[in-house]
């Protein structure tokens, strides 16, 4: 028998993977993790022991010494190998066989890979146990290589798969094979490439991406972590962005599928950080978990079970489906591509048609339609302007009541879908969601907006572009509460709407025009959705592009993570919206913090909840909401939802005149207003214009200060924003801010690029009027975590209290202050 002990689970998985390939009559092989052993194993019938230790002798010092003593007593060969990339002289000296044999055995494991592991066993069997099975020398495994390339079929999209080389070395590749098969079923060819990382080499190249670019992939699925780098105040995705294809992030969860299925949150904090939040810096499209860590070998008395990635069929199909649909956008000629523009109505009233925070939705929709027509989309006609568009939508609007009136039925809907077809699809929906819908709205198809055996969907069909209004989530006395409800299942009609768009109308993609709709707020897991989560079931594989106001990353992140949206952020209105100031602004920031912490670091929730409550009381908002005592547990989360809705209404009610039009840079007076708004506070190291004048003895009051600033900016605008003076703020305005505002046209450009199946660059999010003008220019797929805002005041406070507690504990236990403190800095 050959006994192999390693404290690296990847070694144990690789060993398990090669056992069946060993020849007949080969010595039996047993393996285990020494750090999990209850006692040092017996050496009965053992001829050779191979011990491989990450961390060297100290990693298993007492156990190793006892094992070595037993090997010496019984005459058993002991090969002690380094678990690192270089040999360990101490372990080599502690081996009981010649150092040459130890070094040769080490080279097999250092190179890694199933072939090397198999021949490492053959080498030990022949050289130590005196067998005659034959072995090859250790061979390096390339740093980058093609894992498998199924035969290409004419006309099918090609999707790249990128995974870690470590998975190849350990034989943990079943999930890659499964994904390639799922892509094939979804109608795409695939090419899988392994690599150590996606970071550029010394020459600036990323070899794995070079391979994929040469293959001509139309989209990419990756489980590899973020590859970009910070450049000043921006994130650069580098070669990944240069590949210019949609990049789909498929999570490889560190939990089992059973743990994930039980969790209301979905993924845990570590998985959210590593496989969602950080990859979003690269502009990746977040989907669902493609694999889970499962026990593939129960093990024996030698140690812990062996784990490997295993897939769940319907989640695998979702990732493959989304990637294939995104890849197909590049293959569908623009004149044949069909796109649905979906407008929201919050709450669902005729007077609220096309409502979107900070966006002039009618004018933006017309601007987008005009750009689509110029790009080659088939449009049979165009509304003359936003008013005409909204008038036509209002004429056919039927969503302000649950039942259809005769007048509604006689109007011309954009489409109808047979309830029998819906019933066939609904029968495939996972049982938990199916039961919730039936419990809330009755058996399929229900009664909401059903007439003559079909669902009715109002809207305007313009040819290959459809303009429609998102259906209501439900009905009741308080439509705002229904809108934000985390528990109410959507109606049959709501689910049928998105399925009709894809299956009957034939949409290649959907554009949600402006913040925010209801899809991303439907019941289900927070991130890493299952098939029972309503957003996943409703949207299916449909590509979703989502123009979204740049200053609300908290809500935009919901769409990114719960509806695989490609966000294209847009500018704030120029001084037309009161926004939130003072306590309300701080409260809005805290709500964003609450959402991030709930996903990434739940242990800090009590601290942030206390701050939210204190601010609610200071701003007297608790009285407006009729809450007198701080809620506990889940009740506090419900309160946060109500506060969010309350702030939405407050900000919406304070709009004074004018909204942003997608793709339109502010001009003339609006440009001056915008620059003034953004320079009232410092922008990083750039002083505010007001601070610049504060030291001026001629400054009389705030109004005079504002007028003088306006005059200075007006003169700069007249000169074409050319400035050669030494004032840092004016230099920044002319050199950075105004050019960024001039690039607002990227908003429509990048919506069209997303619909063409191209990469949309990533960028930070936040309020440019609150010292965050680095989020400009807009038109980017924003990410929620701003590296410039880390650590947050809350994280700083928690860290300070942890440090105080550490010192206090040390003094209590040792009677003195510590002489030295070690701090592990982990950047993620």
PDB file of C-alpha atoms in Angstrom, residues 129-371:
ATOM      1  CA  UNK A 129       8.193  -0.376  -3.683  1.00  0.00           C
ATOM      2  CA  UNK A 130      10.208  -2.065  -6.467  1.00  0.00           C
ATOM      3  CA  UNK A 131       7.263  -2.494  -8.838  1.00  0.00           C
ATOM      4  CA  UNK A 132       7.503  -2.620 -12.613  1.00  0.00           C
ATOM      5  CA  UNK A 133       4.577  -0.518 -13.796  1.00  0.00           C
ATOM      6  CA  UNK A 134       6.570   2.108 -15.665  1.00  0.00           C
ATOM      7  CA  UNK A 135       6.466   5.884 -15.314  1.00  0.00           C
ATOM      8  CA  UNK A 136       7.048   9.001 -17.369  1.00  0.00           C
ATOM      9  CA  UNK A 137       9.148  11.938 -16.170  1.00  0.00           C
ATOM     10  CA  UNK A 138       7.348  14.913 -14.693  1.00  0.00           C
ATOM     11  CA  UNK A 139       6.171  17.338 -17.347  1.00  0.00           C
ATOM     12  CA  UNK A 140       5.222  20.998 -16.808  1.00  0.00           C
ATOM     13  CA  UNK A 141       1.595  21.932 -17.379  1.00  0.00           C
ATOM     14  CA  UNK A 142       1.402  25.111 -19.457  1.00  0.00           C
ATOM     15  CA  UNK A 143       0.343  28.231 -17.573  1.00  0.00           C
ATOM     16  CA  UNK A 144      -2.432  28.748 -20.141  1.00  0.00           C
ATOM     17  CA  UNK A 145      -4.065  26.222 -22.395  1.00  0.00           C
ATOM     18  CA  UNK A 146      -7.219  25.091 -24.168  1.00  0.00           C
ATOM     19  CA  UNK A 147      -9.104  22.532 -22.119  1.00  0.00           C
ATOM     20  CA  UNK A 148     -11.580  21.374 -24.696  1.00  0.00           C
ATOM     21  CA  UNK A 149     -12.882  22.619 -28.017  1.00  0.00           C
ATOM     22  CA  UNK A 150     -16.080  20.909 -29.218  1.00  0.00           C
ATOM     23  CA  UNK A 151     -16.567  20.822 -32.946  1.00  0.00           C
ATOM     24  CA  UNK A 152     -17.936  24.109 -34.296  1.00  0.00           C
ATOM     25  CA  UNK A 153     -21.237  24.210 -36.183  1.00  0.00           C
ATOM     26  CA  UNK A 154     -21.907  26.694 -38.908  1.00  0.00           C
ATOM     27  CA  UNK A 155     -23.686  29.859 -37.826  1.00  0.00           C
ATOM     28  CA  UNK A 156     -23.634  29.184 -34.096  1.00  0.00           C
ATOM     29  CA  UNK A 157     -22.250  31.733 -31.641  1.00  0.00           C
ATOM     30  CA  UNK A 158     -18.964  30.900 -29.922  1.00  0.00           C
ATOM     31  CA  UNK A 159     -18.778  31.360 -26.154  1.00  0.00           C
ATOM     32  CA  UNK A 160     -15.478  31.312 -24.289  1.00  0.00           C
ATOM     33  CA  UNK A 161     -15.085  29.728 -20.853  1.00  0.00           C
ATOM     34  CA  UNK A 162     -12.245  30.787 -18.543  1.00  0.00           C
ATOM     35  CA  UNK A 163     -11.421  28.872 -15.371  1.00  0.00           C
ATOM     36  CA  UNK A 164      -8.506  28.513 -12.987  1.00  0.00           C
ATOM     37  CA  UNK A 165      -5.528  26.316 -13.861  1.00  0.00           C
ATOM     38  CA  UNK A 166      -5.715  24.988 -10.286  1.00  0.00           C
ATOM     39  CA  UNK A 167      -8.964  23.230 -11.190  1.00  0.00           C
ATOM     40  CA  UNK A 168      -7.261  21.517 -14.103  1.00  0.00           C
ATOM     41  CA  UNK A 169      -4.353  20.418 -11.908  1.00  0.00           C
ATOM     42  CA  UNK A 170      -6.668  18.858  -9.324  1.00  0.00           C
ATOM     43  CA  UNK A 171      -9.082  17.294 -11.790  1.00  0.00           C
ATOM     44  CA  UNK A 172     -11.849  19.598 -10.588  1.00  0.00           C
ATOM     45  CA  UNK A 173     -13.137  20.189 -14.113  1.00  0.00           C
ATOM     46  CA  UNK A 174     -16.519  18.476 -14.183  1.00  0.00           C
ATOM     47  CA  UNK A 175     -18.232  21.874 -13.926  1.00  0.00           C
ATOM     48  CA  UNK A 176     -16.372  23.078 -17.029  1.00  0.00           C
ATOM     49  CA  UNK A 177     -17.411  20.013 -19.009  1.00  0.00           C
ATOM     50  CA  UNK A 178     -20.997  20.457 -17.809  1.00  0.00           C
ATOM     51  CA  UNK A 179     -20.990  24.129 -18.814  1.00  0.00           C
ATOM     52  CA  UNK A 180     -19.693  23.348 -22.294  1.00  0.00           C
ATOM     53  CA  UNK A 181     -22.474  20.770 -22.684  1.00  0.00           C
ATOM     54  CA  UNK A 182     -25.085  23.255 -21.454  1.00  0.00           C
ATOM     55  CA  UNK A 183     -23.862  25.860 -23.950  1.00  0.00           C
ATOM     56  CA  UNK A 184     -24.192  23.272 -26.687  1.00  0.00           C
ATOM     57  CA  UNK A 185     -27.806  22.635 -25.645  1.00  0.00           C
ATOM     58  CA  UNK A 186     -28.394  26.406 -25.637  1.00  0.00           C
ATOM     59  CA  UNK A 187     -27.232  26.609 -29.242  1.00  0.00           C
ATOM     60  CA  UNK A 188     -23.641  27.818 -28.815  1.00  0.00           C
ATOM     61  CA  UNK A 189     -20.223  26.387 -29.462  1.00  0.00           C
ATOM     62  CA  UNK A 190     -17.629  26.875 -26.747  1.00  0.00           C
ATOM     63  CA  UNK A 191     -13.904  26.982 -26.165  1.00  0.00           C
ATOM     64  CA  UNK A 192     -12.633  26.535 -22.600  1.00  0.00           C
ATOM     65  CA  UNK A 193      -9.315  28.033 -21.532  1.00  0.00           C
ATOM     66  CA  UNK A 194      -7.538  27.580 -18.200  1.00  0.00           C
ATOM     67  CA  UNK A 195      -5.149  30.118 -16.709  1.00  0.00           C
ATOM     68  CA  UNK A 196      -3.479  31.103 -13.458  1.00  0.00           C
ATOM     69  CA  UNK A 197      -5.174  34.520 -13.535  1.00  0.00           C
ATOM     70  CA  UNK A 198      -6.360  37.186 -15.952  1.00  0.00           C
ATOM     71  CA  UNK A 199      -3.800  39.729 -14.854  1.00  0.00           C
ATOM     72  CA  UNK A 200      -1.446  40.947 -17.597  1.00  0.00           C
ATOM     73  CA  UNK A 201       2.087  39.608 -17.820  1.00  0.00           C
ATOM     74  CA  UNK A 202       5.282  41.703 -17.960  1.00  0.00           C
ATOM     75  CA  UNK A 203       4.601  42.456 -21.625  1.00  0.00           C
ATOM     76  CA  UNK A 204       1.090  43.691 -20.837  1.00  0.00           C
ATOM     77  CA  UNK A 205      -0.555  40.751 -22.583  1.00  0.00           C
ATOM     78  CA  UNK A 206      -3.111  38.343 -21.106  1.00  0.00           C
ATOM     79  CA  UNK A 207      -2.395  35.079 -22.877  1.00  0.00           C
ATOM     80  CA  UNK A 208      -5.746  33.453 -22.062  1.00  0.00           C
ATOM     81  CA  UNK A 209      -7.617  36.389 -23.578  1.00  0.00           C
ATOM     82  CA  UNK A 210      -5.325  36.346 -26.612  1.00  0.00           C
ATOM     83  CA  UNK A 211      -6.367  32.725 -27.195  1.00  0.00           C
ATOM     84  CA  UNK A 212     -10.038  33.652 -26.949  1.00  0.00           C
ATOM     85  CA  UNK A 213      -9.649  36.705 -29.184  1.00  0.00           C
ATOM     86  CA  UNK A 214      -7.941  34.574 -31.840  1.00  0.00           C
ATOM     87  CA  UNK A 215     -10.791  32.058 -31.595  1.00  0.00           C
ATOM     88  CA  UNK A 216     -13.257  34.902 -32.191  1.00  0.00           C
ATOM     89  CA  UNK A 217     -15.560  34.413 -29.209  1.00  0.00           C
ATOM     90  CA  UNK A 218     -18.883  36.277 -29.141  1.00  0.00           C
ATOM     91  CA  UNK A 219     -19.220  36.198 -25.346  1.00  0.00           C
ATOM     92  CA  UNK A 220     -17.259  34.991 -22.346  1.00  0.00           C
ATOM     93  CA  UNK A 221     -18.222  33.068 -19.202  1.00  0.00           C
ATOM     94  CA  UNK A 222     -15.706  33.250 -16.391  1.00  0.00           C
ATOM     95  CA  UNK A 223     -15.374  32.023 -12.809  1.00  0.00           C
ATOM     96  CA  UNK A 224     -11.984  33.756 -12.478  1.00  0.00           C
ATOM     97  CA  UNK A 225     -11.782  36.794 -10.193  1.00  0.00           C
ATOM     98  CA  UNK A 226     -11.445  40.437 -11.173  1.00  0.00           C
ATOM     99  CA  UNK A 227      -8.524  41.235 -13.438  1.00  0.00           C
ATOM    100  CA  UNK A 228      -8.535  45.028 -13.733  1.00  0.00           C
ATOM    101  CA  UNK A 229      -6.506  47.671 -11.952  1.00  0.00           C
ATOM    102  CA  UNK A 230      -7.088  51.071 -10.417  1.00  0.00           C
ATOM    103  CA  UNK A 231      -5.862  54.031 -12.442  1.00  0.00           C
ATOM    104  CA  UNK A 232      -6.207  57.244 -10.440  1.00  0.00           C
ATOM    105  CA  UNK A 233      -9.935  57.432  -9.637  1.00  0.00           C
ATOM    106  CA  UNK A 234     -11.094  54.920 -12.262  1.00  0.00           C
ATOM    107  CA  UNK A 235     -11.040  51.153 -12.753  1.00  0.00           C
ATOM    108  CA  UNK A 236      -9.486  49.810 -15.905  1.00  0.00           C
ATOM    109  CA  UNK A 237     -10.618  46.352 -17.050  1.00  0.00           C
ATOM    110  CA  UNK A 238      -7.647  46.223 -19.412  1.00  0.00           C
ATOM    111  CA  UNK A 239      -7.513  43.356 -21.889  1.00  0.00           C
ATOM    112  CA  UNK A 240     -10.880  42.026 -20.731  1.00  0.00           C
ATOM    113  CA  UNK A 241     -12.538  45.228 -21.909  1.00  0.00           C
ATOM    114  CA  UNK A 242     -10.450  45.217 -25.079  1.00  0.00           C
ATOM    115  CA  UNK A 243     -11.878  41.786 -25.948  1.00  0.00           C
ATOM    116  CA  UNK A 244     -15.115  43.761 -26.485  1.00  0.00           C
ATOM    117  CA  UNK A 245     -17.628  40.999 -25.797  1.00  0.00           C
ATOM    118  CA  UNK A 246     -20.169  40.563 -22.994  1.00  0.00           C
ATOM    119  CA  UNK A 247     -18.438  39.017 -19.982  1.00  0.00           C
ATOM    120  CA  UNK A 248     -20.696  36.794 -17.899  1.00  0.00           C
ATOM    121  CA  UNK A 249     -19.726  36.173 -14.279  1.00  0.00           C
ATOM    122  CA  UNK A 250     -20.769  32.671 -13.181  1.00  0.00           C
ATOM    123  CA  UNK A 251     -20.297  32.105  -9.476  1.00  0.00           C
ATOM    124  CA  UNK A 252     -18.438  29.070  -8.187  1.00  0.00           C
ATOM    125  CA  UNK A 253     -19.959  28.990  -4.704  1.00  0.00           C
ATOM    126  CA  UNK A 254     -17.952  27.840  -1.702  1.00  0.00           C
ATOM    127  CA  UNK A 255     -21.055  26.300  -0.106  1.00  0.00           C
ATOM    128  CA  UNK A 256     -23.034  23.206  -0.986  1.00  0.00           C
ATOM    129  CA  UNK A 257     -26.137  23.449  -3.136  1.00  0.00           C
ATOM    130  CA  UNK A 258     -28.242  22.413  -0.137  1.00  0.00           C
ATOM    131  CA  UNK A 259     -26.893  25.295   1.991  1.00  0.00           C
ATOM    132  CA  UNK A 260     -27.517  27.757  -0.831  1.00  0.00           C
ATOM    133  CA  UNK A 261     -31.038  26.458  -1.417  1.00  0.00           C
ATOM    134  CA  UNK A 262     -31.919  26.978   2.266  1.00  0.00           C
ATOM    135  CA  UNK A 263     -30.541  30.520   2.386  1.00  0.00           C
ATOM    136  CA  UNK A 264     -32.852  33.483   1.839  1.00  0.00           C
ATOM    137  CA  UNK A 265     -29.768  35.597   1.087  1.00  0.00           C
ATOM    138  CA  UNK A 266     -28.492  33.117  -1.505  1.00  0.00           C
ATOM    139  CA  UNK A 267     -24.728  33.561  -1.458  1.00  0.00           C
ATOM    140  CA  UNK A 268     -22.795  34.243   1.743  1.00  0.00           C
ATOM    141  CA  UNK A 269     -20.624  37.314   2.364  1.00  0.00           C
ATOM    142  CA  UNK A 270     -17.388  35.732   1.124  1.00  0.00           C
ATOM    143  CA  UNK A 271     -18.969  34.543  -2.125  1.00  0.00           C
ATOM    144  CA  UNK A 272     -20.661  37.919  -2.679  1.00  0.00           C
ATOM    145  CA  UNK A 273     -17.363  39.737  -2.205  1.00  0.00           C
ATOM    146  CA  UNK A 274     -15.188  37.441  -4.296  1.00  0.00           C
ATOM    147  CA  UNK A 275     -17.561  36.324  -7.064  1.00  0.00           C
ATOM    148  CA  UNK A 276     -19.917  39.297  -7.392  1.00  0.00           C
ATOM    149  CA  UNK A 277     -18.848  42.671  -5.940  1.00  0.00           C
ATOM    150  CA  UNK A 278     -15.214  42.651  -7.059  1.00  0.00           C
ATOM    151  CA  UNK A 279     -15.833  41.188 -10.551  1.00  0.00           C
ATOM    152  CA  UNK A 280     -18.350  44.008 -11.080  1.00  0.00           C
ATOM    153  CA  UNK A 281     -15.338  46.344 -11.279  1.00  0.00           C
ATOM    154  CA  UNK A 282     -14.644  44.687 -14.638  1.00  0.00           C
ATOM    155  CA  UNK A 283     -18.125  45.418 -15.987  1.00  0.00           C
ATOM    156  CA  UNK A 284     -19.100  41.757 -15.815  1.00  0.00           C
ATOM    157  CA  UNK A 285     -22.715  40.632 -16.117  1.00  0.00           C
ATOM    158  CA  UNK A 286     -23.705  38.858 -12.906  1.00  0.00           C
ATOM    159  CA  UNK A 287     -25.703  35.659 -13.337  1.00  0.00           C
ATOM    160  CA  UNK A 288     -26.227  32.774 -10.910  1.00  0.00           C
ATOM    161  CA  UNK A 289     -24.091  30.088  -9.249  1.00  0.00           C
ATOM    162  CA  UNK A 290     -22.858  27.630 -11.836  1.00  0.00           C
ATOM    163  CA  UNK A 291     -21.335  25.218  -9.321  1.00  0.00           C
ATOM    164  CA  UNK A 292     -21.289  24.325  -5.641  1.00  0.00           C
ATOM    165  CA  UNK A 293     -18.744  22.663  -3.395  1.00  0.00           C
ATOM    166  CA  UNK A 294     -19.973  19.126  -2.806  1.00  0.00           C
ATOM    167  CA  UNK A 295     -18.584  16.039  -1.082  1.00  0.00           C
ATOM    168  CA  UNK A 296     -17.527  13.633  -3.831  1.00  0.00           C
ATOM    169  CA  UNK A 297     -15.843  11.103  -1.540  1.00  0.00           C
ATOM    170  CA  UNK A 298     -16.949  10.460   2.029  1.00  0.00           C
ATOM    171  CA  UNK A 299     -13.391   9.613   2.955  1.00  0.00           C
ATOM    172  CA  UNK A 300     -12.459   7.109   5.657  1.00  0.00           C
ATOM    173  CA  UNK A 301     -10.674   7.093   8.962  1.00  0.00           C
ATOM    174  CA  UNK A 302      -7.726   8.866   7.321  1.00  0.00           C
ATOM    175  CA  UNK A 303      -9.354  12.262   7.099  1.00  0.00           C
ATOM    176  CA  UNK A 304     -11.997  14.651   5.892  1.00  0.00           C
ATOM    177  CA  UNK A 305     -14.212  14.016   2.857  1.00  0.00           C
ATOM    178  CA  UNK A 306     -13.007  15.133  -0.566  1.00  0.00           C
ATOM    179  CA  UNK A 307     -14.929  18.040  -2.142  1.00  0.00           C
ATOM    180  CA  UNK A 308     -15.224  19.235  -5.725  1.00  0.00           C
ATOM    181  CA  UNK A 309     -17.367  21.587  -7.815  1.00  0.00           C
ATOM    182  CA  UNK A 310     -20.648  20.102  -8.960  1.00  0.00           C
ATOM    183  CA  UNK A 311     -23.358  21.801 -10.994  1.00  0.00           C
ATOM    184  CA  UNK A 312     -27.128  22.122 -10.589  1.00  0.00           C
ATOM    185  CA  UNK A 313     -28.845  21.515 -13.956  1.00  0.00           C
ATOM    186  CA  UNK A 314     -31.254  24.452 -14.036  1.00  0.00           C
ATOM    187  CA  UNK A 315     -28.637  26.977 -12.817  1.00  0.00           C
ATOM    188  CA  UNK A 316     -26.183  25.629 -15.376  1.00  0.00           C
ATOM    189  CA  UNK A 317     -28.848  26.085 -18.048  1.00  0.00           C
ATOM    190  CA  UNK A 318     -29.488  29.662 -16.923  1.00  0.00           C
ATOM    191  CA  UNK A 319     -25.837  30.693 -17.177  1.00  0.00           C
ATOM    192  CA  UNK A 320     -25.492  28.985 -20.551  1.00  0.00           C
ATOM    193  CA  UNK A 321     -28.750  30.524 -21.755  1.00  0.00           C
ATOM    194  CA  UNK A 322     -27.827  34.070 -20.757  1.00  0.00           C
ATOM    195  CA  UNK A 323     -24.356  33.758 -22.302  1.00  0.00           C
ATOM    196  CA  UNK A 324     -25.771  32.292 -25.511  1.00  0.00           C
ATOM    197  CA  UNK A 325     -28.421  35.006 -25.858  1.00  0.00           C
ATOM    198  CA  UNK A 326     -25.795  37.714 -25.331  1.00  0.00           C
ATOM    199  CA  UNK A 327     -23.477  36.069 -27.848  1.00  0.00           C
ATOM    200  CA  UNK A 328     -26.308  35.768 -30.367  1.00  0.00           C
ATOM    201  CA  UNK A 329     -26.838  39.546 -30.345  1.00  0.00           C
ATOM    202  CA  UNK A 330     -23.617  39.847 -32.351  1.00  0.00           C
ATOM    203  CA  UNK A 331     -24.915  37.358 -34.923  1.00  0.00           C
ATOM    204  CA  UNK A 332     -28.419  38.820 -35.485  1.00  0.00           C
ATOM    205  CA  UNK A 333     -28.272  41.567 -38.154  1.00  0.00           C
ATOM    206  CA  UNK A 334     -29.468  44.865 -36.731  1.00  0.00           C
ATOM    207  CA  UNK A 335     -32.291  45.139 -39.259  1.00  0.00           C
ATOM    208  CA  UNK A 336     -33.705  41.827 -37.971  1.00  0.00           C
ATOM    209  CA  UNK A 337     -32.968  42.384 -34.270  1.00  0.00           C
ATOM    210  CA  UNK A 338     -36.086  42.797 -32.102  1.00  0.00           C
ATOM    211  CA  UNK A 339     -35.922  44.932 -28.946  1.00  0.00           C
ATOM    212  CA  UNK A 340     -38.594  45.745 -26.353  1.00  0.00           C
ATOM    213  CA  UNK A 341     -38.386  49.123 -24.583  1.00  0.00           C
ATOM    214  CA  UNK A 342     -40.127  48.714 -21.221  1.00  0.00           C
ATOM    215  CA  UNK A 343     -41.320  51.771 -19.287  1.00  0.00           C
ATOM    216  CA  UNK A 344     -42.323  51.708 -15.641  1.00  0.00           C
ATOM    217  CA  UNK A 345     -45.414  53.208 -13.985  1.00  0.00           C
ATOM    218  CA  UNK A 346     -44.947  53.883 -10.280  1.00  0.00           C
ATOM    219  CA  UNK A 347     -47.463  53.524  -8.812  1.00  0.00           C
ATOM    220  CA  UNK A 348     -49.475  51.980 -11.630  1.00  0.00           C
ATOM    221  CA  UNK A 349     -51.589  54.933 -12.712  1.00  0.00           C
ATOM    222  CA  UNK A 350     -52.202  56.529 -16.073  1.00  0.00           C
ATOM    223  CA  UNK A 351     -50.730  59.763 -14.704  1.00  0.00           C
ATOM    224  CA  UNK A 352     -47.510  57.956 -13.771  1.00  0.00           C
ATOM    225  CA  UNK A 353     -46.792  56.346 -17.123  1.00  0.00           C
ATOM    226  CA  UNK A 354     -43.100  56.312 -17.920  1.00  0.00           C
ATOM    227  CA  UNK A 355     -42.127  57.524 -14.480  1.00  0.00           C
ATOM    228  CA  UNK A 356     -38.387  57.145 -13.906  1.00  0.00           C
ATOM    229  CA  UNK A 357     -36.303  58.903 -11.291  1.00  0.00           C
ATOM    230  CA  UNK A 358     -34.358  61.877 -12.748  1.00  0.00           C
ATOM    231  CA  UNK A 359     -35.078  60.869 -16.374  1.00  0.00           C
ATOM    232  CA  UNK A 360     -37.377  62.450 -18.953  1.00  0.00           C
ATOM    233  CA  UNK A 361     -38.577  59.063 -20.110  1.00  0.00           C
ATOM    234  CA  UNK A 362     -40.769  60.178 -23.051  1.00  0.00           C
ATOM    235  CA  UNK A 363     -38.046  62.357 -24.579  1.00  0.00           C
ATOM    236  CA  UNK A 364     -35.370  59.728 -23.787  1.00  0.00           C
ATOM    237  CA  UNK A 365     -37.401  56.957 -25.428  1.00  0.00           C
ATOM    238  CA  UNK A 366     -37.881  59.043 -28.562  1.00  0.00           C
ATOM    239  CA  UNK A 367     -34.151  59.902 -28.603  1.00  0.00           C
ATOM    240  CA  UNK A 368     -33.311  56.225 -28.260  1.00  0.00           C
ATOM    241  CA  UNK A 369     -35.778  55.278 -31.012  1.00  0.00           C
ATOM    242  CA  UNK A 370     -34.249  57.872 -33.342  1.00  0.00           C
ATOM    243  CA  UNK A 371     -30.763  56.523 -32.647  1.00  0.00           C
TER     244      UNK A 371
END
